[in-house]
Coordinates of C-alpha atoms and ligand atoms in Angstrom, one line a residue:
M3 CA -56.8 -59.5 -34.0
S4 CA -58.5 -62.3 -35.9
T5 CA -56.0 -64.4 -38.2
Q6 CA -57.4 -62.7 -41.2
Q7 CA -56.4 -59.3 -39.5
E8 CA -53.0 -60.6 -38.6
N9 CA -52.3 -62.1 -42.1
R10 CA -53.2 -58.7 -43.7
F11 CA -51.1 -56.8 -41.7
Q12 CA -48.1 -59.3 -42.1
A13 CA -48.6 -58.9 -46.0
I14 CA -48.3 -54.9 -45.6
I15 CA -45.1 -55.2 -43.7
A16 CA -43.7 -57.8 -46.2
H17 CA -45.0 -55.4 -48.9
A18 CA -43.6 -52.2 -47.4
K19 CA -40.0 -54.1 -47.3
E20 CA -40.1 -55.7 -50.6
Y21 CA -40.9 -52.6 -52.7
G22 CA -38.5 -50.1 -50.7
F23 CA -40.8 -48.4 -48.5
V24 CA -39.8 -49.3 -44.9
F25 CA -37.1 -51.6 -43.5
Q26 CA -36.1 -52.5 -40.2
S27 CA -33.6 -50.5 -38.7
S28 CA -29.9 -51.8 -38.7
E29 CA -31.2 -55.1 -40.4
I30 CA -28.0 -56.6 -41.2
Y31 CA -27.5 -56.6 -36.9
D32 CA -30.8 -58.2 -36.6
G33 CA -32.4 -54.8 -36.0
L34 CA -33.3 -52.6 -33.7
S35 CA -36.5 -53.1 -31.7
A36 CA -39.2 -50.5 -32.7
V37 CA -36.8 -48.4 -34.8
Y38 CA -37.4 -48.3 -38.6
D39 CA -36.1 -46.8 -42.0
Y40 CA -37.8 -45.5 -45.0
G41 CA -36.6 -46.7 -48.4
P42 CA -36.6 -45.0 -51.5
Y43 CA -40.6 -44.9 -52.0
G44 CA -41.3 -45.0 -48.4
S45 CA -39.1 -41.8 -48.1
E46 CA -41.2 -40.1 -50.8
L47 CA -44.6 -41.3 -49.6
K48 CA -43.6 -39.8 -46.1
K49 CA -42.2 -36.5 -47.4
N50 CA -45.7 -36.0 -49.4
I51 CA -47.8 -36.4 -46.3
R52 CA -45.6 -34.1 -44.4
D53 CA -45.8 -31.5 -47.1
Y54 CA -49.5 -32.2 -47.6
W55 CA -50.0 -31.5 -43.6
W56 CA -47.5 -28.5 -43.8
K57 CA -49.3 -27.2 -46.7
S58 CA -52.9 -27.4 -45.3
M59 CA -51.8 -25.9 -41.9
T60 CA -49.5 -23.1 -43.2
Q61 CA -50.2 -21.9 -46.7
M62 CA -53.9 -22.6 -46.2
H63 CA -54.5 -20.9 -42.9
E64 CA -52.9 -17.1 -43.1
N65 CA -52.8 -17.3 -39.2
I66 CA -50.6 -20.4 -38.9
V67 CA -46.8 -20.2 -39.1
G68 CA -44.1 -22.6 -38.9
I69 CA -41.2 -23.2 -37.0
D70 CA -38.3 -25.8 -36.8
A71 CA -37.2 -26.2 -33.3
A72 CA -34.5 -28.2 -32.1
I73 CA -34.7 -31.6 -30.8
F74 CA -32.5 -31.0 -27.6
M75 CA -34.3 -28.6 -25.1
H76 CA -33.2 -27.1 -21.9
P77 CA -34.0 -29.9 -19.3
T78 CA -36.2 -27.6 -17.3
T79 CA -38.5 -27.2 -20.4
W80 CA -39.4 -31.1 -19.6
K81 CA -39.5 -30.2 -15.6
A82 CA -42.0 -27.4 -16.4
S83 CA -44.2 -29.3 -18.8
G84 CA -44.6 -32.1 -16.4
H85 CA -42.7 -34.8 -18.4
V86 CA -40.1 -35.4 -15.7
D87 CA -42.5 -36.3 -13.4
N88 CA -45.6 -37.4 -14.8
F89 CA -44.5 -38.9 -18.4
S90 CA -44.9 -42.4 -17.6
D91 CA -47.0 -45.4 -18.2
P92 CA -48.4 -47.9 -15.5
M93 CA -46.4 -51.1 -16.6
I94 CA -46.6 -54.6 -15.3
D95 CA -44.1 -57.5 -16.0
N96 CA -44.8 -61.3 -16.0
K97 CA -42.7 -62.9 -13.6
D98 CA -42.2 -66.1 -15.6
S99 CA -41.5 -64.5 -19.1
K100 CA -39.9 -61.3 -17.5
K101 CA -42.0 -59.5 -20.5
R102 CA -43.0 -55.6 -19.5
Y103 CA -46.2 -54.5 -20.7
R104 CA -48.1 -51.3 -20.6
V105 CA -51.5 -52.4 -18.8
D106 CA -53.6 -50.5 -21.2
H107 CA -52.1 -52.4 -23.8
L108 CA -52.4 -55.5 -22.2
I109 CA -56.2 -55.4 -21.1
E110 CA -56.9 -53.7 -24.9
G111 CA -55.3 -57.0 -26.2
F112 CA -57.7 -59.0 -24.1
A113 CA -60.6 -57.1 -25.1
D114 CA -59.7 -57.6 -28.7
T115 CA -59.8 -61.4 -28.3
L116 CA -63.0 -61.1 -26.5
I117 CA -64.3 -59.0 -29.5
A118 CA -63.0 -61.6 -32.0
K119 CA -64.9 -64.2 -30.3
G120 CA -68.1 -62.1 -30.6
E121 CA -68.2 -61.3 -26.8
T122 CA -68.5 -57.3 -27.6
Q123 CA -70.4 -56.5 -24.5
K124 CA -68.1 -58.3 -22.2
A125 CA -64.9 -56.1 -24.1
E126 CA -66.8 -53.0 -23.7
S127 CA -67.4 -52.9 -20.0
L128 CA -63.7 -54.3 -19.6
L129 CA -62.5 -51.3 -21.2
Q130 CA -65.0 -48.7 -19.5
E131 CA -63.7 -50.1 -16.2
M132 CA -60.1 -49.9 -17.4
E133 CA -60.4 -46.3 -18.2
A134 CA -62.2 -45.4 -15.0
L135 CA -59.4 -47.0 -13.0
L136 CA -56.5 -45.6 -15.0
A137 CA -58.4 -42.2 -14.3
K138 CA -58.0 -42.7 -10.8
E139 CA -54.7 -44.0 -10.9
D140 CA -56.2 -47.2 -8.7
F141 CA -53.5 -49.4 -9.8
V142 CA -54.4 -52.3 -7.2
A143 CA -57.7 -52.2 -8.6
L144 CA -55.9 -52.3 -12.0
K145 CA -54.2 -55.6 -11.2
Q146 CA -57.1 -57.2 -9.6
L147 CA -59.1 -56.4 -13.1
I148 CA -56.0 -58.2 -14.9
L149 CA -56.2 -61.3 -12.1
D150 CA -60.2 -61.6 -12.6
N151 CA -60.2 -61.7 -16.1
K152 CA -57.2 -64.2 -16.3
I153 CA -55.2 -62.1 -18.7
S154 CA -52.1 -63.9 -19.2
C155 CA -48.9 -63.1 -20.8
S156 CA -48.3 -64.2 -24.4
I157 CA -45.0 -65.6 -23.9
S158 CA -45.3 -67.3 -20.7
G159 CA -49.0 -68.3 -20.6
T160 CA -49.1 -67.6 -17.3
T161 CA -51.0 -65.0 -14.8
N162 CA -47.8 -64.3 -12.6
W163 CA -48.1 -60.5 -12.6
T164 CA -45.8 -58.1 -10.6
D165 CA -47.5 -55.2 -9.1
I166 CA -48.3 -52.1 -11.5
R167 CA -45.5 -49.3 -11.3
Q168 CA -44.7 -46.3 -13.2
F169 CA -42.2 -46.2 -16.0
N170 CA -40.8 -42.9 -17.5
L171 CA -40.7 -42.9 -21.4
M172 CA -38.0 -40.2 -21.9
F173 CA -34.5 -41.2 -23.3
K174 CA -32.0 -39.3 -21.6
T175 CA -28.4 -38.5 -22.7
E176 CA -25.6 -36.4 -21.8
F177 CA -24.6 -33.1 -23.0
G178 CA -21.2 -31.7 -23.3
A179 CA -17.6 -32.7 -22.3
V180 CA -17.1 -31.4 -19.1
A181 CA -17.3 -33.5 -16.1
S182 CA -19.5 -32.1 -13.3
D183 CA -19.5 -33.6 -9.8
N184 CA -23.3 -33.8 -10.2
P185 CA -23.8 -36.4 -12.9
D186 CA -27.3 -35.1 -13.2
D187 CA -26.0 -31.7 -14.1
N188 CA -25.1 -32.6 -17.9
I189 CA -28.5 -34.7 -18.5
V190 CA -30.4 -33.6 -21.4
Y191 CA -33.6 -35.3 -22.7
L192 CA -34.6 -36.4 -26.5
R193 CA -37.8 -34.9 -27.0
P194 CA -40.9 -36.9 -26.3
E195 CA -42.8 -34.5 -28.3
T196 CA -42.4 -31.4 -30.4
A197 CA -45.1 -29.2 -28.7
Q198 CA -42.7 -28.0 -26.2
G199 CA -40.5 -26.3 -28.9
I200 CA -43.5 -24.3 -30.0
F201 CA -44.4 -23.6 -26.3
V202 CA -40.9 -22.0 -25.5
N203 CA -41.0 -20.1 -28.8
F204 CA -44.2 -18.5 -28.2
L205 CA -43.2 -15.1 -27.8
N206 CA -40.4 -15.4 -30.5
V207 CA -43.0 -16.1 -33.1
Q208 CA -45.6 -13.8 -32.0
K209 CA -43.4 -10.8 -32.0
T210 CA -41.3 -11.6 -35.0
A211 CA -44.2 -12.6 -37.3
R212 CA -46.6 -10.0 -35.9
M213 CA -49.2 -12.7 -35.1
K214 CA -52.7 -11.6 -33.3
V215 CA -54.6 -14.2 -31.2
P216 CA -56.1 -16.4 -32.2
F217 CA -53.0 -17.7 -34.4
G218 CA -51.1 -21.0 -34.9
I219 CA -47.5 -22.4 -34.7
A220 CA -46.9 -25.6 -36.8
Q221 CA -44.1 -27.7 -36.6
T222 CA -43.1 -31.2 -38.0
G223 CA -40.1 -33.3 -36.2
K224 CA -38.5 -36.0 -34.5
A225 CA -39.6 -37.5 -31.0
F226 CA -38.4 -40.2 -29.1
R227 CA -40.2 -42.1 -26.4
N228 CA -39.0 -45.4 -24.7
E229 CA -42.0 -47.3 -25.6
I230 CA -42.8 -50.7 -24.4
V231 CA -43.7 -52.4 -27.8
A232 CA -46.0 -55.0 -29.0
R233 CA -45.1 -56.1 -32.5
Q234 CA -47.0 -53.3 -34.2
F235 CA -44.5 -52.2 -37.0
I236 CA -44.5 -48.6 -37.4
F237 CA -47.5 -47.8 -35.4
R238 CA -45.5 -47.6 -32.1
M239 CA -41.7 -46.8 -32.1
R240 CA -39.3 -45.5 -30.1
E241 CA -38.1 -42.9 -32.9
F242 CA -41.1 -41.4 -34.8
E243 CA -42.1 -38.1 -36.3
Q244 CA -44.9 -35.7 -35.1
M245 CA -47.0 -32.9 -36.9
E246 CA -48.1 -30.8 -34.4
M247 CA -50.0 -27.5 -34.4
Q248 CA -50.6 -25.4 -31.1
F249 CA -53.6 -23.0 -31.9
F250 CA -53.4 -19.9 -29.3
V251 CA -56.3 -18.4 -28.3
R252 CA -58.4 -15.9 -26.2
P253 CA -59.4 -17.4 -22.6
G254 CA -62.9 -18.2 -22.9
T255 CA -63.2 -18.9 -26.8
E256 CA -61.3 -22.3 -26.3
G257 CA -64.7 -24.5 -26.7
E258 CA -65.4 -23.2 -29.9
W259 CA -62.0 -23.5 -31.3
Y260 CA -61.8 -27.1 -30.0
K261 CA -65.0 -28.0 -32.0
Y262 CA -63.4 -26.2 -34.8
W263 CA -60.3 -28.0 -35.1
K264 CA -61.6 -31.5 -34.0
E265 CA -64.0 -31.3 -37.1
A266 CA -61.2 -29.6 -39.5
R267 CA -58.9 -32.5 -38.6
L268 CA -61.2 -35.1 -39.3
Q269 CA -61.9 -33.2 -42.8
W270 CA -58.3 -33.1 -43.7
H271 CA -58.3 -36.8 -43.2
L272 CA -61.4 -37.1 -45.5
S273 CA -59.8 -34.9 -48.3
L274 CA -57.5 -37.8 -49.1
G275 CA -60.3 -39.7 -50.3
I276 CA -60.4 -42.1 -47.4
D277 CA -63.9 -43.8 -46.5
A278 CA -65.4 -41.7 -43.7
S279 CA -66.5 -45.2 -41.9
K280 CA -62.8 -46.0 -41.4
Y281 CA -62.8 -43.0 -39.1
R282 CA -64.3 -42.4 -35.6
Y283 CA -63.6 -40.1 -32.7
H284 CA -62.7 -41.1 -29.3
D285 CA -64.0 -38.4 -26.5
H286 CA -61.1 -39.1 -23.5
V287 CA -63.0 -39.7 -19.9
K288 CA -59.3 -39.5 -18.3
L289 CA -58.4 -35.8 -18.8
A290 CA -55.1 -34.4 -17.6
H291 CA -55.9 -32.0 -14.7
Y292 CA -55.4 -29.2 -16.8
A293 CA -57.1 -30.3 -20.0
K294 CA -60.8 -29.1 -20.8
E295 CA -61.3 -31.4 -23.4
A296 CA -59.6 -34.0 -25.5
C297 CA -60.0 -36.4 -28.5
D298 CA -58.6 -39.0 -30.5
I299 CA -59.2 -39.3 -34.0
E300 CA -59.1 -43.3 -34.6
F301 CA -58.7 -45.1 -37.8
E302 CA -59.5 -48.7 -38.6
F303 CA -56.1 -50.4 -38.9
P304 CA -55.7 -53.8 -39.6
I305 CA -55.0 -54.2 -36.1
G306 CA -58.3 -52.5 -35.1
F307 CA -59.6 -49.0 -34.4
K308 CA -56.4 -47.0 -33.1
E309 CA -55.5 -43.5 -32.7
V310 CA -53.9 -41.4 -35.2
E311 CA -54.1 -38.0 -33.9
G312 CA -55.1 -36.1 -30.8
I313 CA -57.0 -32.9 -30.5
H314 CA -56.4 -31.5 -26.8
S315 CA -57.7 -28.2 -25.3
R316 CA -55.1 -27.4 -23.0
S317 CA -56.1 -24.3 -21.2
D318 CA -53.2 -22.4 -20.4
F319 CA -51.1 -24.8 -18.6
D320 CA -48.0 -25.1 -20.8
L321 CA -47.3 -21.3 -21.1
S322 CA -47.8 -20.7 -17.3
Q323 CA -46.0 -23.6 -16.7
H324 CA -43.0 -22.0 -18.7
Q325 CA -43.8 -18.4 -17.1
L326 CA -43.3 -20.1 -13.9
Y327 CA -40.0 -21.7 -14.2
S328 CA -38.1 -19.3 -16.6
K329 CA -39.6 -16.5 -14.6
K330 CA -40.2 -15.0 -17.8
K331 CA -43.7 -13.5 -18.8
Q332 CA -45.5 -15.5 -21.5
Q333 CA -48.3 -12.9 -21.8
Y334 CA -50.0 -11.4 -24.8
Y335 CA -51.6 -8.2 -25.0
D336 CA -54.8 -7.9 -26.8
A337 CA -55.8 -4.7 -27.9
D338 CA -59.0 -5.7 -29.3
V339 CA -62.1 -4.3 -27.3
D340 CA -64.1 -6.5 -25.0
P341 CA -67.7 -5.3 -25.9
S342 CA -68.8 -6.1 -22.2
T343 CA -66.1 -3.6 -20.8
G344 CA -65.5 -1.3 -23.4
K345 CA -61.9 -1.7 -23.1
P346 CA -59.2 -3.8 -24.6
Y347 CA -59.1 -7.4 -23.5
G348 CA -55.7 -6.6 -22.3
N349 CA -52.9 -8.9 -21.0
Y350 CA -53.3 -12.6 -20.6
I351 CA -51.8 -16.0 -21.2
P352 CA -53.7 -17.2 -24.1
Y353 CA -55.1 -20.9 -24.2
V354 CA -54.2 -23.5 -26.3
I355 CA -55.9 -25.8 -28.8
E356 CA -53.5 -28.4 -29.9
T357 CA -53.6 -30.8 -33.0
S358 CA -50.8 -33.9 -32.9
I359 CA -50.7 -36.3 -35.4
G360 CA -48.1 -39.1 -35.9
L361 CA -46.3 -39.1 -39.5
D362 CA -45.5 -42.8 -39.4
R363 CA -48.8 -43.7 -37.9
M364 CA -50.4 -41.5 -41.0
F365 CA -48.1 -43.3 -43.3
L366 CA -49.2 -46.8 -41.9
L367 CA -52.8 -45.5 -42.3
I368 CA -52.1 -44.6 -45.9
L369 CA -50.5 -48.0 -46.7
S370 CA -53.2 -50.0 -44.8
N371 CA -55.9 -48.2 -46.7
A372 CA -54.0 -48.3 -50.0
Y373 CA -53.1 -52.2 -50.0
D374 CA -54.9 -54.5 -52.0
E375 CA -54.7 -58.0 -53.4
E376 CA -56.8 -58.2 -56.5
I377 CA -58.0 -61.3 -58.4
I378 CA -58.3 -60.3 -62.4
N379 CA -60.5 -62.0 -64.6
K380 CA -58.9 -62.2 -67.8
E381 CA -61.0 -62.3 -71.2
D382 CA -59.8 -65.6 -72.1
G383 CA -61.5 -66.8 -68.9
T384 CA -58.3 -67.5 -66.6
T385 CA -57.3 -65.4 -63.5
D386 CA -54.4 -63.4 -62.5
S387 CA -53.4 -61.5 -59.1
R388 CA -52.0 -58.1 -58.3
A389 CA -50.7 -56.4 -55.5
V390 CA -51.9 -52.6 -55.9
L391 CA -51.3 -49.8 -53.4
R392 CA -54.3 -47.1 -54.1
I393 CA -52.5 -44.1 -52.9
P394 CA -54.1 -41.1 -53.4
A395 CA -52.5 -39.4 -56.7
K396 CA -51.6 -36.2 -54.3
I397 CA -49.3 -37.8 -51.9
A398 CA -48.3 -41.1 -54.0
P399 CA -44.4 -41.5 -54.4
V400 CA -44.3 -41.6 -58.2
K401 CA -47.2 -39.9 -60.0
L402 CA -46.5 -41.0 -63.6
A403 CA -44.3 -43.8 -65.3
V404 CA -43.1 -43.4 -68.6
L405 CA -42.5 -46.7 -70.6
P406 CA -41.5 -47.0 -74.2
L407 CA -42.9 -50.0 -75.5
T408 CA -39.9 -51.3 -77.0
K409 CA -35.8 -50.0 -76.7
K410 CA -35.7 -48.9 -80.4
D411 CA -37.2 -47.0 -83.2
G412 CA -36.9 -43.7 -81.7
L413 CA -39.5 -44.5 -78.9
P414 CA -37.2 -44.1 -75.9
E415 CA -36.2 -40.7 -77.2
L416 CA -40.0 -39.5 -77.4
A417 CA -40.4 -41.2 -73.9
R418 CA -37.4 -39.0 -72.9
E419 CA -39.2 -35.7 -74.1
L420 CA -42.3 -36.5 -72.0
M421 CA -39.9 -37.2 -68.8
D422 CA -38.1 -33.7 -69.5
E423 CA -41.7 -32.1 -69.8
C424 CA -43.0 -33.7 -66.5
K425 CA -40.0 -34.1 -64.3
P426 CA -40.0 -30.4 -63.0
F427 CA -43.6 -30.6 -61.8
F428 CA -43.8 -34.2 -60.3
H429 CA -41.9 -37.2 -59.6
C430 CA -41.9 -39.7 -62.5
F431 CA -40.1 -43.1 -63.4
Y432 CA -38.7 -44.0 -66.7
E433 CA -38.4 -47.8 -67.8
E434 CA -37.6 -49.7 -70.7
K435 CA -37.0 -53.1 -69.2
D436 CA -39.5 -56.2 -69.4
A437 CA -42.7 -56.6 -71.0
I438 CA -45.3 -53.9 -70.6
G439 CA -47.5 -56.0 -68.4
K440 CA -44.6 -56.8 -66.0
R441 CA -44.0 -52.9 -65.6
Y442 CA -47.4 -52.1 -65.3
R443 CA -47.4 -54.8 -62.0
R444 CA -44.3 -53.0 -60.8
Q445 CA -45.7 -49.7 -60.6
D446 CA -49.3 -50.9 -59.3
A447 CA -47.0 -52.3 -56.5
I448 CA -45.9 -48.9 -55.3
G449 CA -48.7 -47.1 -56.1
T450 CA -48.2 -45.0 -59.4
P451 CA -51.6 -43.5 -60.4
F452 CA -50.7 -43.2 -63.9
C453 CA -48.4 -45.4 -66.4
V454 CA -48.0 -43.8 -70.1
T455 CA -47.1 -46.3 -73.1
I456 CA -45.0 -44.8 -76.0
D457 CA -45.3 -47.1 -78.8
H458 CA -45.1 -46.7 -82.8
Q459 CA -48.6 -44.9 -82.9
T460 CA -47.2 -41.9 -81.1
K461 CA -44.7 -41.3 -83.7
E462 CA -47.4 -40.9 -86.4
D463 CA -50.2 -38.9 -84.2
G464 CA -48.6 -37.9 -81.1
T465 CA -51.0 -40.0 -78.7
V466 CA -49.9 -42.3 -76.3
T467 CA -51.8 -44.9 -74.0
I468 CA -52.4 -43.9 -70.6
R469 CA -53.3 -46.6 -67.8
Y470 CA -55.0 -45.8 -65.0
R471 CA -53.8 -47.9 -61.8
D472 CA -57.2 -48.3 -59.8
T473 CA -59.2 -49.3 -63.0
M474 CA -56.7 -50.5 -65.2
Q475 CA -58.5 -48.9 -68.0
Q476 CA -56.2 -47.8 -70.7
E477 CA -57.3 -44.9 -73.3
R478 CA -55.4 -42.9 -76.0
I479 CA -54.7 -39.5 -75.5
L480 CA -52.4 -36.8 -76.7
M481 CA -48.9 -37.0 -75.2
S482 CA -49.1 -33.2 -75.0
K483 CA -52.2 -33.7 -72.6
V484 CA -50.3 -35.9 -70.1
R485 CA -48.7 -33.5 -67.9
E486 CA -52.1 -31.5 -67.4
L487 CA -54.0 -34.7 -66.8
V488 CA -51.7 -35.6 -64.0
M489 CA -51.5 -32.2 -62.3
E490 CA -55.3 -32.0 -62.2
A491 CA -55.3 -35.3 -60.4
M492 CA -52.8 -34.2 -57.8
M493 CA -55.0 -31.3 -56.8
Ligands
LIG525 N1 -48.0 -33.2 -28.0 C1 -49.1 -34.0 -27.8 C2 -48.8 -35.4 -28.0 O1 -47.5 -35.7 -28.0 P1 -49.7 -37.8 -28.2 O2 -51.2 -38.3 -28.1 O3 -48.9 -38.2 -27.1 O4 -49.8 -36.5 -27.9 C3 -49.6 -37.3 -30.6 O5 -49.1 -38.1 -29.5 C4 -49.5 -38.5 -31.9 O6 -48.2 -38.8 -32.0 C5 -50.3 -39.6 -31.5 O7 -51.6 -39.6 -32.0 C6 -49.6 -40.8 -32.5 O8 -50.0 -40.3 -34.0 C7 -47.9 -40.5 -32.7 N2 -47.4 -41.1 -31.6 C8 -47.3 -41.0 -30.4 N3 -46.6 -42.0 -29.8 C9 -46.1 -42.5 -30.9 C10 -45.3 -43.8 -30.9 N4 -44.7 -44.3 -30.2 N5 -45.0 -44.2 -32.3 C11 -45.2 -43.7 -33.6 N6 -46.4 -42.7 -33.5 C12 -46.4 -42.2 -32.1

């Protein structure tokens, strides 16, 4: 990361704290590493992103329904899914600082420094070599790659590395109060993904909601991973939220559905008005043995292009595994006629296309894209500056600020009338205190797209001054038109 990128990232983190978006968890006790709390505007923004995703998945797709599964699941779930045996990352420890790194993060970090020095070619071939070795799980050669490139620990500065080992990322806890001779009997895991709650409910949902393949099940909720973290704010957390959708399809059609969801998910991101040049696909070279295709949607964060969402063609792996471990059939009867045989397709275990996006990571994406420090050239020749969050109106925490110019002459009463009219439809904010310019700046900083000022002229002709966050332009409109204008912008 260049100094400029690092400064921008730090400015965003400071802004998020100062304006009530994100706080370090248990901050008064010096925080808990990679765990964060969302403040008043943060929780509102997060909810709006979640709702926007949920609506686009369920309301806008007649063949997708939602569920809300528990975080605790039967421990065999994680044996069946492969998480107990395989949900681990190759790690390496620096013997001098005792700091542990994920091998891919260590090498990627080094590649970033090469890119910053203009050695892009070298960085690309290093990353290619890393991916190939990771795919083969050749840890001896991976360590050699680290040594050959003299990749050092950021704390000790040395290249005194241990061998590479696998480290399981699932958190364990104990379930129930009954002591058992075998301590393993009481172990449950905090789910590391929400997807398995969907798979184990596949038949419950299919039958009760009378769904026909192809159909999807969507879910949002917390997931937990004991990540080895670098200082990346909410990009990589130990407790985070996912928004996942599993789309069940007839075997043989997974290729076309993968293509469909790959494109549809990118379009969802672009529907928030974010510049397409900030996105790119990263097609996976290293595929899980059951996976047919997989890609990430990457966004240009201040820390570089990084994954925000994954689209995975998972074959019938998960349902087959649950059938095997639970000994309960996970089949679907397809009554549609196969034109090649003239008979119904019959029983099969559906194939799955998964779309999986991190809500916190999407939040960071929105914040990174929205944050701007702007220099304003004033009419008198002087300059001013403002910090503004250009958050799309449809997900902005507050849509409208209603600001009476003074606290007297009946202006607050008129402003309250507008508040009462708009409050049932969208989130509004009322403020009388301080000069109007100061109040505008505070709304800019939390990303409020519209401010309306009620002044003495409002009493005479029913008009108000509306001020647009992005352009800072102001115009007079009828107070009776404000609600409609804001609602149009939210569409
Ligand atoms: N069910 C598939 C699955 O969980 P994943 O690529 O491990 O796939 C999906 O995770 C998404 O969840 C990622 O693209 C990312 O946005 C988010 N995510 C994963 N680990 C995260 C973490 N430690 N902190 C924040 N978000 C995370």
